[in-house]
Coordinates of C-alpha atoms in Angstrom, one line a residue:
X222 CA 272.7 186.6 107.5
X223 CA 276.4 186.5 107.9
X224 CA 278.8 188.7 109.8
X225 CA 279.9 190.9 107.0
X226 CA 282.8 192.6 108.8
X227 CA 284.8 189.4 108.8
X228 CA 284.8 189.4 105.0
X229 CA 285.5 193.1 104.3
X230 CA 289.0 194.4 103.7
X231 CA 290.1 197.9 102.4
X232 CA 291.8 198.2 99.1
X233 CA 294.9 199.7 100.7
X234 CA 295.6 196.7 102.9
X235 CA 298.6 194.5 102.0
X236 CA 298.3 191.0 100.6
X237 CA 300.0 189.7 103.7
X238 CA 297.1 191.2 105.7
X239 CA 294.7 189.6 103.3
X240 CA 296.3 186.1 103.7
X241 CA 296.0 186.5 107.5
X242 CA 292.3 187.4 107.1
X243 CA 291.6 184.5 104.8
X244 CA 293.3 182.1 107.2
X245 CA 291.0 183.3 109.9
X246 CA 288.1 182.3 107.7
X247 CA 289.1 178.7 107.5
X248 CA 286.0 176.5 107.5
X249 CA 283.9 179.4 106.2
X250 CA 283.5 181.1 102.8
X251 CA 287.1 182.0 102.1
X252 CA 286.4 185.2 100.1
X253 CA 287.2 188.8 101.0
X254 CA 285.2 191.8 99.7
X255 CA 287.4 194.7 98.9
X256 CA 286.2 198.3 99.6
X257 CA 287.5 201.8 99.3
X258 CA 287.8 204.0 102.4
X259 CA 284.2 205.1 101.9
X260 CA 283.0 201.5 102.1
X261 CA 282.2 201.2 98.4
X262 CA 282.8 197.7 97.1
X263 CA 285.6 197.5 94.5
X264 CA 286.3 193.8 94.1
X265 CA 286.6 190.3 95.5
X266 CA 289.7 188.5 96.7
X267 CA 290.5 184.8 97.3
X268 CA 293.8 183.0 98.0
X269 CA 293.8 182.1 94.3
X270 CA 293.7 185.7 93.3
X271 CA 296.7 186.4 95.6
X272 CA 298.6 183.3 94.2
X273 CA 298.1 184.5 90.6
X274 CA 299.2 188.0 91.5
X275 CA 302.4 186.7 93.1
X276 CA 303.1 184.7 90.0
X277 CA 302.8 187.9 88.0
X278 CA 305.5 189.4 90.2
X279 CA 303.4 191.4 92.6
X280 CA 305.0 191.8 96.0
X281 CA 303.5 190.5 99.2
X282 CA 303.5 194.0 100.7
X283 CA 301.6 195.4 97.7
X284 CA 298.0 196.5 98.2
X285 CA 295.2 194.0 97.6
X286 CA 293.9 196.3 94.9
X287 CA 296.6 194.8 92.6
X288 CA 295.3 191.3 93.1
X289 CA 291.5 191.7 93.5
X290 CA 289.0 190.5 91.0
X291 CA 287.2 193.6 89.7
X292 CA 284.4 191.9 87.8
X293 CA 282.2 190.8 90.6
X294 CA 278.5 189.8 91.0
X295 CA 276.2 191.5 93.5
X296 CA 272.5 192.3 94.2
X297 CA 270.8 195.5 95.1
X298 CA 269.6 195.3 98.7
X299 CA 266.5 197.5 98.1
X300 CA 265.1 195.2 95.4
X301 CA 266.6 191.8 95.5
X302 CA 266.3 190.0 92.1
X303 CA 265.3 186.5 93.1
X304 CA 265.8 185.1 89.6
X305 CA 269.3 186.5 89.5
X306 CA 270.1 185.1 92.9
X307 CA 268.9 181.7 91.8
X308 CA 271.2 181.9 88.7
X309 CA 274.1 182.8 91.0
X310 CA 273.3 179.8 93.1
X311 CA 273.2 177.6 90.0
X312 CA 276.6 178.9 89.0
X313 CA 278.0 177.8 92.4
X314 CA 278.5 181.2 93.9
X315 CA 278.3 181.0 97.6
X316 CA 279.0 184.5 99.0
X317 CA 276.7 187.1 97.5
X318 CA 277.1 190.8 98.6
X319 CA 274.0 193.0 98.7
X320 CA 274.8 196.7 98.0
X321 CA 273.0 199.9 98.6
X322 CA 272.5 202.6 96.0
X323 CA 276.0 204.0 96.6
X324 CA 277.6 200.5 96.3
X325 CA 278.2 200.0 100.0
X326 CA 277.8 196.5 101.4
X327 CA 274.7 196.2 103.5
X328 CA 274.7 192.4 104.1
X329 CA 276.0 189.1 102.8
X330 CA 274.2 185.9 101.7
X331 CA 275.8 182.5 102.2
X332 CA 273.8 180.5 99.7
X333 CA 274.4 177.3 101.7
X334 CA 272.7 178.8 104.7
X335 CA 270.1 181.1 103.0
X336 CA 269.2 179.8 99.6
X337 CA 267.4 182.9 98.5
X338 CA 266.0 186.2 99.9
X339 CA 262.3 186.6 99.1
X340 CA 261.2 190.2 99.4
X341 CA 258.0 189.3 101.3
X342 CA 256.4 189.3 104.7
X343 CA 254.8 186.2 106.2
X344 CA 251.7 185.7 108.4
X345 CA 251.0 182.3 110.0
X346 CA 247.5 181.7 111.3
X347 CA 247.6 180.1 114.7
X348 CA 244.3 181.0 116.4
X349 CA 242.4 177.8 116.0
X350 CA 241.3 175.4 118.8
X351 CA 242.4 172.2 117.1
X352 CA 239.3 170.4 118.3
X353 CA 239.9 167.3 116.2
X354 CA 243.2 166.7 118.1
X355 CA 241.7 166.7 121.6
X356 CA 242.6 165.9 124.2
X357 CA 246.2 166.9 123.1
X358 CA 245.0 170.4 122.4
X359 CA 243.0 171.0 125.6
X360 CA 246.2 172.4 127.2
X361 CA 248.4 173.1 124.2
X362 CA 247.7 175.1 121.0
X363 CA 247.9 172.8 118.0
X364 CA 250.8 174.7 116.4
X365 CA 252.9 174.0 119.5
X366 CA 252.3 170.2 119.4
X367 CA 255.7 168.6 118.8
X368 CA 256.3 166.5 115.7
X369 CA 259.7 164.9 116.3
X370 CA 261.8 167.3 118.3
X371 CA 260.1 170.5 117.3
X372 CA 256.7 172.3 117.5
X373 CA 254.8 172.0 114.2
X374 CA 254.9 175.8 113.6
X375 CA 258.7 175.9 114.1
X376 CA 259.2 173.8 110.9
X377 CA 257.4 176.5 109.0
X378 CA 259.3 179.4 110.7
X379 CA 262.6 177.7 109.9
X380 CA 261.5 177.1 106.3
X381 CA 260.7 180.8 105.9
X382 CA 264.0 181.8 107.5
X383 CA 265.7 179.5 104.9
X384 CA 264.4 181.7 102.1
X385 CA 265.4 184.9 103.7
X386 CA 262.0 186.0 105.1
X387 CA 262.6 188.1 108.2
X388 CA 259.3 189.9 108.8
X389 CA 257.2 187.1 110.2
X390 CA 253.9 187.5 112.2
X391 CA 251.8 184.9 114.0
X392 CA 248.2 185.6 114.7
X393 CA 246.8 184.0 117.9
X394 CA 243.6 183.5 119.8
X395 CA 243.2 180.1 121.6
X396 CA 245.8 179.7 124.4
X397 CA 247.5 182.8 123.0
X398 CA 249.8 183.2 126.0
X399 CA 251.6 180.0 125.2
X400 CA 252.4 181.1 121.7
X401 CA 253.5 184.5 122.8
X402 CA 255.8 182.9 125.4
X403 CA 257.2 180.4 122.8
X404 CA 258.1 183.3 120.5
X405 CA 259.6 185.4 123.2
X406 CA 262.9 184.0 121.9
X407 CA 263.9 183.9 118.2
X408 CA 263.1 180.8 116.1
X409 CA 265.3 180.0 113.2
X410 CA 267.1 183.3 113.7
X411 CA 263.8 185.2 113.3
X412 CA 262.2 187.5 115.9
X413 CA 258.6 186.4 115.4
X414 CA 255.9 188.9 116.4
X415 CA 252.5 187.8 117.7
X416 CA 249.3 189.7 117.2
X417 CA 246.2 188.5 119.1
X418 CA 242.6 188.3 117.9
X419 CA 240.0 189.5 120.5
X420 CA 237.3 187.6 118.6
X421 CA 237.4 184.9 116.0
X422 CA 238.1 186.6 112.7
X423 CA 238.1 183.7 110.3
X424 CA 240.9 182.0 108.4
X425 CA 242.4 185.3 107.1
X426 CA 240.6 188.2 108.9
X427 CA 243.4 188.5 111.5
X428 CA 245.8 189.5 108.7
X429 CA 244.1 192.9 109.0
X430 CA 245.8 193.3 112.4
X431 CA 249.3 193.1 110.9
X432 CA 251.0 196.4 109.9
X433 CA 252.1 195.5 106.4
X434 CA 253.7 197.8 103.8
X435 CA 251.4 199.4 101.2
X436 CA 253.4 197.7 98.4
X437 CA 254.7 194.2 98.0
X438 CA 253.4 190.7 98.8
X439 CA 252.9 188.5 101.9
X440 CA 252.9 184.8 102.4
X441 CA 249.9 183.8 104.4
X442 CA 249.6 180.2 105.6
X443 CA 248.1 177.9 108.2
X444 CA 250.6 177.2 111.0
X445 CA 249.8 173.5 111.4
X446 CA 251.1 172.3 108.1
X447 CA 254.2 170.2 107.4
X448 CA 255.4 170.8 103.8
X449 CA 258.4 170.9 101.6
X450 CA 256.9 173.5 99.3
X451 CA 259.4 175.7 97.4
X452 CA 258.5 179.2 98.5
X453 CA 261.0 180.5 96.0
X454 CA 259.3 178.7 93.0
X455 CA 255.9 179.9 94.3
X456 CA 257.1 183.5 94.6
X457 CA 258.6 183.5 91.1
X458 CA 255.3 182.1 89.7
X459 CA 253.4 184.8 91.6
X460 CA 255.6 187.5 90.0
X461 CA 255.6 186.0 86.5
X462 CA 251.8 185.8 86.5
X463 CA 251.5 189.4 88.0
X464 CA 249.1 187.9 90.4
X465 CA 247.2 189.4 93.3
X466 CA 246.7 185.9 94.7
X467 CA 248.6 182.7 94.2
X468 CA 247.1 179.6 95.9
X469 CA 249.3 176.6 96.7
X470 CA 247.5 173.5 95.6
X471 CA 247.8 169.8 96.2
X472 CA 246.5 167.0 93.8
X473 CA 243.3 165.4 95.0
X474 CA 241.8 162.4 93.3
X475 CA 238.3 161.1 93.6
X476 CA 237.5 157.5 92.6
X477 CA 233.9 156.5 92.0
X478 CA 233.2 152.8 92.7
X479 CA 230.3 152.6 90.3
X480 CA 229.7 152.9 86.6
X481 CA 228.8 156.6 85.8
X482 CA 226.1 157.3 83.2
X483 CA 226.6 160.0 80.6
X484 CA 223.0 161.2 79.8
X485 CA 221.1 163.5 77.6
X486 CA 217.7 163.9 79.1
X487 CA 216.4 160.4 79.7
X488 CA 218.7 158.9 77.1
X489 CA 221.9 157.2 78.2
X490 CA 224.8 158.1 75.9
X491 CA 227.5 155.9 77.5
X492 CA 228.8 154.4 80.7
X493 CA 232.1 155.0 82.3
X494 CA 233.2 152.2 84.7
X495 CA 234.6 153.3 88.0
X496 CA 236.1 156.6 86.8
X497 CA 238.7 158.7 88.7
X498 CA 238.7 162.4 88.7
X499 CA 241.7 164.6 89.5
X500 CA 241.4 168.1 91.0
X501 CA 243.6 170.6 92.8
X502 CA 242.8 171.3 96.5
X503 CA 243.5 174.4 98.5
X504 CA 246.7 173.7 100.5
X505 CA 246.2 176.6 103.0
X506 CA 249.3 178.5 101.7
X507 CA 248.9 181.7 99.7
X508 CA 250.8 184.7 98.4
X509 CA 248.6 187.8 98.5
X510 CA 249.4 191.3 97.3
X511 CA 249.5 193.7 100.2
X512 CA 247.1 195.9 98.3
X513 CA 244.5 193.1 98.5
X514 CA 245.1 192.4 102.1
X515 CA 244.6 196.1 102.9
X516 CA 241.0 195.7 101.8
X517 CA 240.3 193.4 104.8
X518 CA 237.9 194.9 107.4
X519 CA 238.9 194.4 111.0
X520 CA 235.2 194.5 112.0
X521 CA 234.3 191.5 109.8
X522 CA 235.0 187.8 110.0
X523 CA 236.7 186.8 106.7
X524 CA 237.8 183.4 105.5
X525 CA 240.6 183.1 102.9
X526 CA 238.1 181.7 100.4
X527 CA 235.9 184.8 100.9
X528 CA 238.8 187.1 100.1
X529 CA 239.8 185.1 97.0
X530 CA 236.3 184.9 95.6
X531 CA 236.0 188.7 96.1
X532 CA 239.3 189.1 94.2
X533 CA 238.0 187.0 91.4
X534 CA 234.7 189.0 91.2
X535 CA 236.7 192.2 91.1
X536 CA 238.7 191.0 88.1
X537 CA 242.0 190.6 90.0
X538 CA 244.4 187.9 88.9
X539 CA 244.2 184.7 90.9
X540 CA 246.5 181.8 90.0
X541 CA 247.6 178.5 91.6
X542 CA 250.9 176.8 92.3
X543 CA 251.1 173.0 92.5
X544 CA 253.1 171.7 95.4
X545 CA 255.7 169.1 94.3
X546 CA 256.6 167.4 97.5
X547 CA 255.4 166.8 101.0
X548 CA 252.2 168.4 102.3
X549 CA 250.5 167.2 105.5
X550 CA 247.6 169.1 107.2
X551 CA 248.1 168.0 110.8
X552 CA 244.4 168.2 111.6
X553 CA 243.4 164.7 112.9
X554 CA 245.0 162.0 115.1
X555 CA 245.7 160.0 111.9
X556 CA 247.5 163.0 110.3
X557 CA 249.4 163.6 113.5
X558 CA 250.6 160.0 113.6
X559 CA 251.5 160.2 109.9
X560 CA 253.6 163.3 110.6
X561 CA 255.4 161.6 113.5
X562 CA 256.2 158.6 111.4
X563 CA 257.5 160.9 108.6
X564 CA 259.8 162.8 110.9
X565 CA 261.0 159.5 112.5
X566 CA 262.0 158.3 109.0
X567 CA 263.7 161.6 108.2
X568 CA 265.8 161.4 111.5
X569 CA 266.7 157.7 110.7
X570 CA 267.7 158.7 107.1
X571 CA 269.8 161.6 108.4
X572 CA 271.5 159.5 111.0
X573 CA 272.4 156.8 108.4
X574 CA 273.8 159.4 106.1
X575 CA 276.0 160.8 108.9

């Protein structure tokens, strides 16, 4: 989030003062937010607003209230409307104020730095041993293996930071001390908190160790993924569907190299030559309602599939979200090499663009 104080000016300040403040913002978002002496937001002010006021005959020593734009857009900090924020971004608005119930500015969003603000927590599962990647994982936990210049898990932390998620937890077990040391300093501007399993708790059981709010939703994901998933799109789908669980899914095709018989008893009805079948596979990224996560038992080992099947049996709403973009499960030497090549290509493309 931005330093809001640099953008706030009281309505009694002169337009000369405002011009000086705007000049100090050169290279940043050159917009001031006008408040009364109680801190309640009253309008916005740009150099264009001041120019138009001067053309109307307003004096330079006049208060900024005579030049400010009174019809401004904002969001409520206690319940950020993600759809409305997306629309503001589409309209090209860059500086978005978040207000409390009294209309005071609590924080600012620069949509070029933080595209959205998802009202969710996040849990990254990082307790596995990464046995298929040995010997690399004999002394380093898989999430801390570097792909390009960064640890695998840091790409995911930074992606969550980019959509405004601040409450991020990492569950650890194998070589936990290294992960705890890694997150002793913020990553992507987020102070990541670690919670350690004392025994293996399955692919989601350790979520029971995280103190989540009673209401709301939480992104739960494997920490060893590289993906360009749109968390914003996934969250909006989750809310539109009123889901308890939304599963990120990747297309998975199966090709059979033989002719397949369609039969009725002993009778062959037809043959299909070398058919292909398309499915959706679990991508290891979920949004769970906190009420469902609260049903996890700390004394039981639970995999994500167990919890999802239980939710289906209980009649809860379970939906899926197709990933449109990159998804790599860095689980084998081949996958690791693929990830390294992908990041090398990204670095070369970025260097060429610059």
